[in-house]
Coordinates of C-alpha atoms and ligand atoms in Angstrom, one line a residue:
X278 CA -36.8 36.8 -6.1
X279 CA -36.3 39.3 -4.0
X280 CA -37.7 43.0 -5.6
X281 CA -35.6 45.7 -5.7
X282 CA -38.0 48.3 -7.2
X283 CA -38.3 51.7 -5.8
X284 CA -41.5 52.7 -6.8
X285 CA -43.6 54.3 -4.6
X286 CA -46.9 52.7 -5.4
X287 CA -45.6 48.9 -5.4
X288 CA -47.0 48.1 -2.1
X289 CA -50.5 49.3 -2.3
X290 CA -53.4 49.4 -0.1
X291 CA -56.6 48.0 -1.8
X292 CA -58.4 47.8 1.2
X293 CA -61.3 49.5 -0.1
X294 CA -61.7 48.1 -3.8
X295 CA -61.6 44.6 -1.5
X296 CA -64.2 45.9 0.7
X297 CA -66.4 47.0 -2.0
X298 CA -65.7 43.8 -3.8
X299 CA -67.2 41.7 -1.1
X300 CA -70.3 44.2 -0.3
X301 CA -70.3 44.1 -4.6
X302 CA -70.5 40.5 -4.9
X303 CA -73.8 39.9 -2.1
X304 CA -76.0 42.0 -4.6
X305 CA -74.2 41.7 -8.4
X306 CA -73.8 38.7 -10.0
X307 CA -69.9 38.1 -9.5
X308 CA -69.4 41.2 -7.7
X309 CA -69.6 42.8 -11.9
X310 CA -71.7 44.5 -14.4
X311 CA -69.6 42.6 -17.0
X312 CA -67.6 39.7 -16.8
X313 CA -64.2 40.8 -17.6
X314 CA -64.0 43.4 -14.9
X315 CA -63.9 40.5 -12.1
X316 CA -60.2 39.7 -12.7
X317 CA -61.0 36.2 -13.6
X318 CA -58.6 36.3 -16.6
X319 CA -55.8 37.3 -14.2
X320 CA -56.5 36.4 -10.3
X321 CA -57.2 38.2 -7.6
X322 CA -59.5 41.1 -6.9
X323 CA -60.4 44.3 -9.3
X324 CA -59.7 47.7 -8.8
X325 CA -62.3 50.1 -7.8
X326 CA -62.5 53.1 -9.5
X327 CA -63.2 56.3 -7.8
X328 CA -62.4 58.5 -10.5
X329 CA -60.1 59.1 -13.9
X330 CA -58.4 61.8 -15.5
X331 CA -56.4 62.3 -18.8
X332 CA -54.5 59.4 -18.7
X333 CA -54.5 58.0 -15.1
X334 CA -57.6 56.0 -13.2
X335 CA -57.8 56.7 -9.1
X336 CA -59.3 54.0 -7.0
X337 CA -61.0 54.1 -3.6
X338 CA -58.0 53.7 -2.3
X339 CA -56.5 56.9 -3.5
X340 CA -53.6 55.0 -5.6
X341 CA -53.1 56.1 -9.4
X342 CA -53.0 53.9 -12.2
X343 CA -51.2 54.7 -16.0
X344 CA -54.5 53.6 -18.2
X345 CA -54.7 50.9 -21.0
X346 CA -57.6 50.1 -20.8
X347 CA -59.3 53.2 -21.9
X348 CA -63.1 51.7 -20.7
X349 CA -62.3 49.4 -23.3
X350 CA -61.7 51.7 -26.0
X351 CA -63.6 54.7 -26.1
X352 CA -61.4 57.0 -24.3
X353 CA -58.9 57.7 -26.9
X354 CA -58.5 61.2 -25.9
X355 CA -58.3 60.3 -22.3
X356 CA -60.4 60.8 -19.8
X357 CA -62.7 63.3 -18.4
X358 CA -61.7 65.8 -21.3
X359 CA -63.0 69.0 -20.6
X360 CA -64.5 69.7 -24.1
X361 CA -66.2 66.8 -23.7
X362 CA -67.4 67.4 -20.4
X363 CA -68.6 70.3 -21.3
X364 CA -70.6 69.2 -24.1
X365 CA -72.6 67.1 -21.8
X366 CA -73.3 69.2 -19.0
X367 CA -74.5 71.6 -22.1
X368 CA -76.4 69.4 -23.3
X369 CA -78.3 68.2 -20.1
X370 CA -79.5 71.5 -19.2
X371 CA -81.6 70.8 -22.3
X372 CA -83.4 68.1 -21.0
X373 CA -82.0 64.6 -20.7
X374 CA -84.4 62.3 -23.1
X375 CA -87.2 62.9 -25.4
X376 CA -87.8 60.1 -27.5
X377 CA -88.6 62.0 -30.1
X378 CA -86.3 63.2 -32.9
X379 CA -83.6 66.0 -32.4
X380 CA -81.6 68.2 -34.9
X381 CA -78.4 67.4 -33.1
X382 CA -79.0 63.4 -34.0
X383 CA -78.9 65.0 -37.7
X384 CA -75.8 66.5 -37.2
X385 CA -74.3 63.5 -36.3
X386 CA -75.4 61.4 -38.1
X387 CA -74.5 63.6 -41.5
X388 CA -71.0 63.8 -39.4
X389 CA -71.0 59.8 -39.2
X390 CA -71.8 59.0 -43.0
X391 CA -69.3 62.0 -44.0
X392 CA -66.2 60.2 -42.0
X393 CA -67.1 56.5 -42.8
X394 CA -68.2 56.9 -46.6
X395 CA -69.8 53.3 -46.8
X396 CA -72.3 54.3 -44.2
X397 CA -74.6 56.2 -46.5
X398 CA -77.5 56.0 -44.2
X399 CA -76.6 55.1 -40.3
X400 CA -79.2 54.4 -37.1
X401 CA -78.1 54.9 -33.9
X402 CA -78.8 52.5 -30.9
X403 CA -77.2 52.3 -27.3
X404 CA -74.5 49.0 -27.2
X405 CA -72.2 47.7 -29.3
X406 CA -74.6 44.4 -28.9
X407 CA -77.6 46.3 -29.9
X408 CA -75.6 47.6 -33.2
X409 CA -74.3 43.8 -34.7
X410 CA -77.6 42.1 -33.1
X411 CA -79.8 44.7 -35.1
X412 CA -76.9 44.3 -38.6
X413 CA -77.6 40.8 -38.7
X414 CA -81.3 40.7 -38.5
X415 CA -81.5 43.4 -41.6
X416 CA -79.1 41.0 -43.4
X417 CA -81.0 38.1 -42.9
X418 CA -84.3 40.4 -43.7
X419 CA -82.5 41.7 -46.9
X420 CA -81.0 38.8 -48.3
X421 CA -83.9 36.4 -47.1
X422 CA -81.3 33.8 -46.3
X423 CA -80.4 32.7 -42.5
X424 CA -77.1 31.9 -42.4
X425 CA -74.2 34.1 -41.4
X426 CA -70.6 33.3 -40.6
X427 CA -68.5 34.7 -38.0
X428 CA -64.8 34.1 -37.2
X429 CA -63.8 31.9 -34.2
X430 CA -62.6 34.1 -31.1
X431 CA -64.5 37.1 -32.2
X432 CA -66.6 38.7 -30.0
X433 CA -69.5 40.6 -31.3
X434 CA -71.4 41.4 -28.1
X435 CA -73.6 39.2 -26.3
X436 CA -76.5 38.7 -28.7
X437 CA -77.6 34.9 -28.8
X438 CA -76.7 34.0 -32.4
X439 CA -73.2 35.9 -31.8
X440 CA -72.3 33.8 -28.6
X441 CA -70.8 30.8 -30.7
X442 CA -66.9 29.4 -30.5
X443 CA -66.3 26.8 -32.6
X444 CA -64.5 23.7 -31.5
X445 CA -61.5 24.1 -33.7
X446 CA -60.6 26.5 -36.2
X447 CA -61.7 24.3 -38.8
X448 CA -65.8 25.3 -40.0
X449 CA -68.0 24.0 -38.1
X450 CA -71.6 24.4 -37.7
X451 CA -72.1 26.6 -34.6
X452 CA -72.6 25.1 -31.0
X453 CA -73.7 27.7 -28.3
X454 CA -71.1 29.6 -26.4
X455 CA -73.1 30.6 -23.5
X456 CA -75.9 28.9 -21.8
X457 CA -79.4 30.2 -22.2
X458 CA -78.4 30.1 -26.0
X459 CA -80.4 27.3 -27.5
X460 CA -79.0 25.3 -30.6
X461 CA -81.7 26.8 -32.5
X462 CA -80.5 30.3 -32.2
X463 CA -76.9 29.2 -32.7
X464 CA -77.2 26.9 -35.6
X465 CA -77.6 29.3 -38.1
X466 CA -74.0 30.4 -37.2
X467 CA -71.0 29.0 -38.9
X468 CA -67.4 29.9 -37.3
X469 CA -64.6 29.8 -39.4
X470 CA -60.5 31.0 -38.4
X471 CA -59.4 34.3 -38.9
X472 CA -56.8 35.0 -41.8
X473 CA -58.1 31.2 -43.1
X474 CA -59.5 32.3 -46.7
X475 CA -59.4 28.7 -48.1
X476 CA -61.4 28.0 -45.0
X477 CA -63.8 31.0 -45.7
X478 CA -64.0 29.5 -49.4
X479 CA -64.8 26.4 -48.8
X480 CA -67.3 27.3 -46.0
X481 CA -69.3 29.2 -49.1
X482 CA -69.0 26.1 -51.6
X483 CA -70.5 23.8 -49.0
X484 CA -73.6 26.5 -47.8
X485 CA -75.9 26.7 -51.0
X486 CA -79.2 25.8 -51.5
X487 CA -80.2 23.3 -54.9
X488 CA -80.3 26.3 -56.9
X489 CA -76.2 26.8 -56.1
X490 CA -77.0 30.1 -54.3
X491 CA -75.9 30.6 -51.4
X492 CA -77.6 30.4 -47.9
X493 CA -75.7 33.1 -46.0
X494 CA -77.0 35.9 -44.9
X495 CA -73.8 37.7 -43.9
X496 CA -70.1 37.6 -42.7
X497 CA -69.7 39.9 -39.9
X498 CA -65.6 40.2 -38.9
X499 CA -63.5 42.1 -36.4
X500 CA -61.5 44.0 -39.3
X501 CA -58.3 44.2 -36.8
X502 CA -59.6 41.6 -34.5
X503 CA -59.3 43.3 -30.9
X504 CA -61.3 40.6 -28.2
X505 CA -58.5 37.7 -28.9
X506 CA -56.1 40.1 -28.1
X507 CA -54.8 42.4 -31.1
X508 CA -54.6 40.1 -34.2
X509 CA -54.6 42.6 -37.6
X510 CA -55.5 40.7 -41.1
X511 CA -53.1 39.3 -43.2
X512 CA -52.1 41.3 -46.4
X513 CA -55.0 40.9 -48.8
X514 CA -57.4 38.8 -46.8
X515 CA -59.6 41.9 -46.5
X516 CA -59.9 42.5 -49.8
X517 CA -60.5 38.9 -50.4
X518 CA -62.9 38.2 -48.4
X519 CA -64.8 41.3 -49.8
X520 CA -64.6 39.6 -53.6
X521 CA -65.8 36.2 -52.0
X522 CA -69.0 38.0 -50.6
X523 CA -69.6 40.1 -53.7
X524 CA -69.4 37.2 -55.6
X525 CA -72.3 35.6 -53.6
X526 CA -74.3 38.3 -52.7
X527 CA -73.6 38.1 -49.7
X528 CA -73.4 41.3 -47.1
X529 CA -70.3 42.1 -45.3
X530 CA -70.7 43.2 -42.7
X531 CA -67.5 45.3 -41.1
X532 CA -67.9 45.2 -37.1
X533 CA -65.6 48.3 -36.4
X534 CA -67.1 48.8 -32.4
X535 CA -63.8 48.9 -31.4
X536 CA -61.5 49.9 -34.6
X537 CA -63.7 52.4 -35.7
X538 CA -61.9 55.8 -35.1
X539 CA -59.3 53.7 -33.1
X540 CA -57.0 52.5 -36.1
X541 CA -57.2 54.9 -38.3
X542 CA -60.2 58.2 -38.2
X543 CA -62.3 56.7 -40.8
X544 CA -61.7 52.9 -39.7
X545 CA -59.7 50.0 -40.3
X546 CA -62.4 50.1 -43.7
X547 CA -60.0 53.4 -44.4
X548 CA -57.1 51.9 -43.7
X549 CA -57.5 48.9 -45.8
X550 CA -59.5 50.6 -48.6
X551 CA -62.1 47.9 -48.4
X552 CA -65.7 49.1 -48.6
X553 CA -67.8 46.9 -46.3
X554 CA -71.7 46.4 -47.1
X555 CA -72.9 47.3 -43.2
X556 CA -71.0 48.9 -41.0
X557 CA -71.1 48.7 -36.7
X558 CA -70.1 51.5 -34.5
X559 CA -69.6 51.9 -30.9
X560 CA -66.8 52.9 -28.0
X561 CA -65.3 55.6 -29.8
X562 CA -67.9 57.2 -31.2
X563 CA -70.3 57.4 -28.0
X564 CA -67.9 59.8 -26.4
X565 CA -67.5 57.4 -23.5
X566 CA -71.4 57.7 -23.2
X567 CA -73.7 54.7 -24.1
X568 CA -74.0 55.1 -27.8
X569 CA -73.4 52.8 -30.8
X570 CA -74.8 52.8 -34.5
X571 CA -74.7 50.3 -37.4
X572 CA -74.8 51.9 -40.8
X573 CA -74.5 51.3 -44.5
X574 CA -75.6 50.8 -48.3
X575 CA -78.3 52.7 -48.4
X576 CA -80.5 49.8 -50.2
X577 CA -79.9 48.0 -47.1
X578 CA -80.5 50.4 -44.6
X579 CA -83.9 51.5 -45.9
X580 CA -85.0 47.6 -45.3
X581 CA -85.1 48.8 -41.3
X582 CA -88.7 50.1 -40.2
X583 CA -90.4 52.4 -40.2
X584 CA -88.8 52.2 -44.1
X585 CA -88.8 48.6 -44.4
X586 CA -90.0 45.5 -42.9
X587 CA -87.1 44.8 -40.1
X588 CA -88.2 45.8 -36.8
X589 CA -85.5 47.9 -35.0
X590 CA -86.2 50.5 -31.9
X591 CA -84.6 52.2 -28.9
X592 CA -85.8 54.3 -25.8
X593 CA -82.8 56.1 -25.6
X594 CA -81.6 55.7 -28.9
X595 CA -79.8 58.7 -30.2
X596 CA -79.8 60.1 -26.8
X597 CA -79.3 63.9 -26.8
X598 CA -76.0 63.6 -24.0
X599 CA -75.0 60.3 -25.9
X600 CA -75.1 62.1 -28.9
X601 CA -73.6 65.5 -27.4
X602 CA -70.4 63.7 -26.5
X603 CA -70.0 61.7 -29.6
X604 CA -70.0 64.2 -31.8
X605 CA -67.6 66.1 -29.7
X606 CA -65.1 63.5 -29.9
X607 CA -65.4 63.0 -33.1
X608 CA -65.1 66.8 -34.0
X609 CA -62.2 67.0 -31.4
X610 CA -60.4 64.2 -33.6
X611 CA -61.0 66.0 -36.9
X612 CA -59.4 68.7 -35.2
X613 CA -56.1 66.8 -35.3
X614 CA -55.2 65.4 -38.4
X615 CA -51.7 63.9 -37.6
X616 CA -53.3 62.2 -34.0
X617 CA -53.7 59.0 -35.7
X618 CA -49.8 59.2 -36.9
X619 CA -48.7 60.0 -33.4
X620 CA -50.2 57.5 -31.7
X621 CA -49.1 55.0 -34.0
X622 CA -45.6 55.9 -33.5
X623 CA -46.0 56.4 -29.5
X624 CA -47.6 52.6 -29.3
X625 CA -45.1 50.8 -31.9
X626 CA -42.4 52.3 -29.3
X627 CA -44.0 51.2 -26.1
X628 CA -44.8 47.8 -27.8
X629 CA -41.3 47.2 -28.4
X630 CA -40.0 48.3 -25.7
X631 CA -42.4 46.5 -23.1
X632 CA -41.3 43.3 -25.3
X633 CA -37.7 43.4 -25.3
X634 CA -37.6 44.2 -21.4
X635 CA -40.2 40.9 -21.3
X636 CA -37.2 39.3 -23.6
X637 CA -34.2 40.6 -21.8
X638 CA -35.9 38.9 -18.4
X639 CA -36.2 35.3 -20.4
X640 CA -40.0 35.5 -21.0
X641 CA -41.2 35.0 -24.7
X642 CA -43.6 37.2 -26.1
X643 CA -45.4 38.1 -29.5
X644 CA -46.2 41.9 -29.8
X645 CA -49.2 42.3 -32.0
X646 CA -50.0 46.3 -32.5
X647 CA -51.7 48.3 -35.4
X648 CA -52.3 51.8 -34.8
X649 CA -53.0 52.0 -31.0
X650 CA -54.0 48.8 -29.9
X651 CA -51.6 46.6 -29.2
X652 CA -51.8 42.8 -27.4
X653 CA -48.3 40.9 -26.0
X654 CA -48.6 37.2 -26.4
X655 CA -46.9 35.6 -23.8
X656 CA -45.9 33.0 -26.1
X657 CA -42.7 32.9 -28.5
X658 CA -44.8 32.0 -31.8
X659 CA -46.7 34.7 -34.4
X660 CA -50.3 35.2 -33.6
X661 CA -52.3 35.2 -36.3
X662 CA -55.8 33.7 -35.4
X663 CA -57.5 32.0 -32.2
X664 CA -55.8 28.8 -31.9
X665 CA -52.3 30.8 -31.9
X666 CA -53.5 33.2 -29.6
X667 CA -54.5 30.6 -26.8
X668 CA -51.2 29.2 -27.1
X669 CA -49.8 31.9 -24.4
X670 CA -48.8 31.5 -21.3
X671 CA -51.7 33.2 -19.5
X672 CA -51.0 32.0 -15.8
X673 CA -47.4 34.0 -17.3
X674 CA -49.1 37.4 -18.1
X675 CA -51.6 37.1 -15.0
X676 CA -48.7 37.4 -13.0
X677 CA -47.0 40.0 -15.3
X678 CA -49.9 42.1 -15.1
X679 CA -50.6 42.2 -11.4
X680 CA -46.5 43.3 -10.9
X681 CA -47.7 46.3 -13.6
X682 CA -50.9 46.8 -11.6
X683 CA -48.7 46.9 -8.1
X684 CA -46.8 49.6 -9.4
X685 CA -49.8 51.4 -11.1
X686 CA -50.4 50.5 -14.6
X687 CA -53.3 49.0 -15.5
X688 CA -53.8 46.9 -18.3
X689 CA -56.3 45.0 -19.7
X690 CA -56.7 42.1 -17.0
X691 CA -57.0 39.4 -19.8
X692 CA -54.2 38.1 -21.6
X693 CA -57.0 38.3 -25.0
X694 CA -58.2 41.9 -25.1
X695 CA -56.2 44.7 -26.7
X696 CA -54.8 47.6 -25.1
X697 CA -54.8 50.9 -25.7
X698 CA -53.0 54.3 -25.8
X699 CA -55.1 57.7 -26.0
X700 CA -53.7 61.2 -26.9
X701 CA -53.4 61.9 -23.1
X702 CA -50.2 59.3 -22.7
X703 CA -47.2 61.9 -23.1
X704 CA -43.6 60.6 -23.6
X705 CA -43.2 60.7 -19.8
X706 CA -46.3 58.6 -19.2
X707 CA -44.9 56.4 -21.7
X708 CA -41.6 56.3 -19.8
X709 CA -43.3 56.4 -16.1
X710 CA -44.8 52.7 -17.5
X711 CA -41.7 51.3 -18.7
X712 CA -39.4 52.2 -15.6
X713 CA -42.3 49.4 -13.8
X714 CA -42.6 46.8 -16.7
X715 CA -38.2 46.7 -16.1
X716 CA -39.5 46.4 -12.3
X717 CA -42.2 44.3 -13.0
X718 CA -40.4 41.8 -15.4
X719 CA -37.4 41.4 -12.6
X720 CA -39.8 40.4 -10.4
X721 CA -41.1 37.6 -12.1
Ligands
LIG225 C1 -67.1 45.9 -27.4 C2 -67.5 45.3 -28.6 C3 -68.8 44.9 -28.9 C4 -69.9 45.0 -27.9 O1 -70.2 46.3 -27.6 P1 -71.0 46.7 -26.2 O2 -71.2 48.1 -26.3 O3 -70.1 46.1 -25.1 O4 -72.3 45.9 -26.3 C5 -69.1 44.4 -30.2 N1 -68.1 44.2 -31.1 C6 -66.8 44.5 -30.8 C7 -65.8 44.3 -31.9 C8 -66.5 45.0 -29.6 O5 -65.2 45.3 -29.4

């Protein structure tokens, strides 16, 4: 169909992202430092980025690019604040790493366990991956049992016993996901749907040893789950599934790396007024530095060495710049109580509207958005677990999404990751993105 957009940026030049790619891709793996960045999901070539600010990202090629991506998450007050900035630069002039202890790493972490309540004691670490890797080891050393049960399409990082899809949504008993992984590290994992409690129930009848207690460890969930694309729990399943691992002594383990401080300040564990046992940080809390922290009961927490017997360490753990920008992010939120309210409202609105110009152009699509992430299926069904959320069209939103990118907005490039909307995208940002989704959606 012929395109009768006006936008400036629809014919861009990427001439320099494409010849970085191919000078990218004859010394890094895939051209990547992580897999999603290489456009796989959606075709084509990624974007090189030169440089971001507030809500925009620049690329080599000097075009500008409305942001959904937010690195993934952590950039909820958009980029390259200055307060933030700031707290870096202060904090480098102090010396970059000690590896030993610092008074500011007490200060956050007293800030930490006073903003997420269940975390009574909290240990910081670098990744996301580092953070659930190092949860599940002290649940398996507290509990003494090896089992642990994850939901199918969740992604919990890249450590080995995480990297499991089940075949079905039905439990099964975990094959690997990746290779390298060997069966032995992934058949202590059990997969089981998300928002499927009969499934979760009858996953902890059939997992007991001959004494009728049960042999898992832990259940580690997405609360909103964010890396099938945006898929919140069902009313009460929460809540549920925190009775079911009471009743078991089981841990719970709540893997908020991307919800925590993202759907609502204190968590989606605030949100739903469920208390989880453990408790993973990352994104958000980092600052946009590499930072994460997994956190807790304190009965639990003390189990981690030097207190207890599970070994856990770092280099850079707690890393005074790392910690300098978390903590200014986190301060800068508490600073602005109705934030989480506004956002809501400004991402329900450019949900809807993104959807109905997707409608109004013949394409069916499933908005799923809590807070401000927010996923659209290209698919005409609800979305409420894996299986539903591969039923989109993603050849559909591939194309969708590089129309967006040609007239600079940049959304996830996968049709299952979340996207999201920091403090920085004003009503005219807001607007600037759906004057190209009409373009983009003609186009199709
Ligand atoms: C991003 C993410 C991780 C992994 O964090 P990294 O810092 O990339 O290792 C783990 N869990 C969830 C829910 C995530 O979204």
């Amino acid at each position: 169909m012929h395109d009768t957009s006006s936008s400036p940026s629809q014919n861009q030049k990427r001439s320099g992202s494409h010849a970085l790619f191919l000078r990218a891709r004859a010394v890094i793996p895939g051209g990547v430092n992580s897999p999603v960045r290489a456009f796989r999901g959606v075709g084509g070539e990624p974007v090189f980025v030169a440089r971001a600010q507030g809500p925009y990202l620049f690329d080599s090629d000097g075009n500008r690019y409305i942001d959904y991506v937010g690195s993934w998450g952590p950039m909820i007050l958009g980029h390259a604040h200055p307060e933030i900035l700031a707290a870096i630069v202060e904090a480098a002039q102090s010396g970059t790493s000690f590896g030993a202890p610092t008074e500011r790493e007490v200060l956050f972490a007293e800030l930490l366990c006073r903003c997420v309540p269940s975390m009574q004691r909290v240990r910081l670490v670098s990744s996301g991956t580092e953070a659930t890797m190092s949860a599940l080891r002290l649940a398996r050393g507290f509990t003494g049992r090896h089992k642990i049960v994850k939901i199918d399409g969740a992604y919990h990082g890249h450590a080995d016993s995480l990297l499991v899809a089940a075949g079905s949504g039905a439990a099964t008993l975990g094959i690997p996901g990746s290779a390298g992984v060997t069966p032995g590290a992934a058949q202590d994992t059990l997969t089981v749907s998300w928002n499927d409690l009969p499934a979760m129930q009858r996953l902890f009848a059939e997992h007991r040893d001959e004494n009728g207690t049960s042999t898992i460890a832990a259940v580690i969930v997405e609360p909103v789950c964010g890396n099938m694309g945006c898929v919140p729990p069902q009313p009460g399943y929460l809540q549920a599934l925190s009775q079911l691992t009471r009743a078991h002594d089981t841990l719970l383990i709540f893997d908020e790396v991307m919800t925590g401080f993202r759907v609502a300040f204190g968590g989606a564990q605030a949100l739903y007024g469920v208390e989880p046992d453990l408790t993973c940080l990352g994104k958000i809390v980092g600052g946009g530095l590499p930072l994460a922290a997994y956190g807790g009961r304190a009965d639990v927490m003390e189990r981690i060495a030097p207190s207890g017997p599970v070994y856990q360490a770092g280099t850079l753990s707690g890393n005074p710049l790392a910690v300098a920008a978390g903590m200014k992010q986190i301060e800068l939120l508490m600073r602005q109580p109705d934030l989480y309210a506004r956002l809501e409202r400004t991402t329900a609105h450019l949900g809807q509207e993104l959807a109905s110009i997707l409608r109004s152009a013949g394409i069916a699509v499933t908005l799923n958005q809590l807070g401000s992430m927010f996923t659209l299926f290209f698919c005409g069904e609800p979305v409420l677990d894996y299986s539903s959320a591969k039923r989109s069209d993603a050849a559909r939103f591939g194309h969708f999404f590089h129309a967006l990118l040609n007239r600079g907005v940049y959304l996830p490039p996968s049709q299952f990751e979340a996207a999201f909307v920091s403090a920085a995208h004003s009503d005219a940002v807001l607007d600037e993105t759906l004057d190209a989704a009409r373009a983009a959606a003609h186009s199709l």
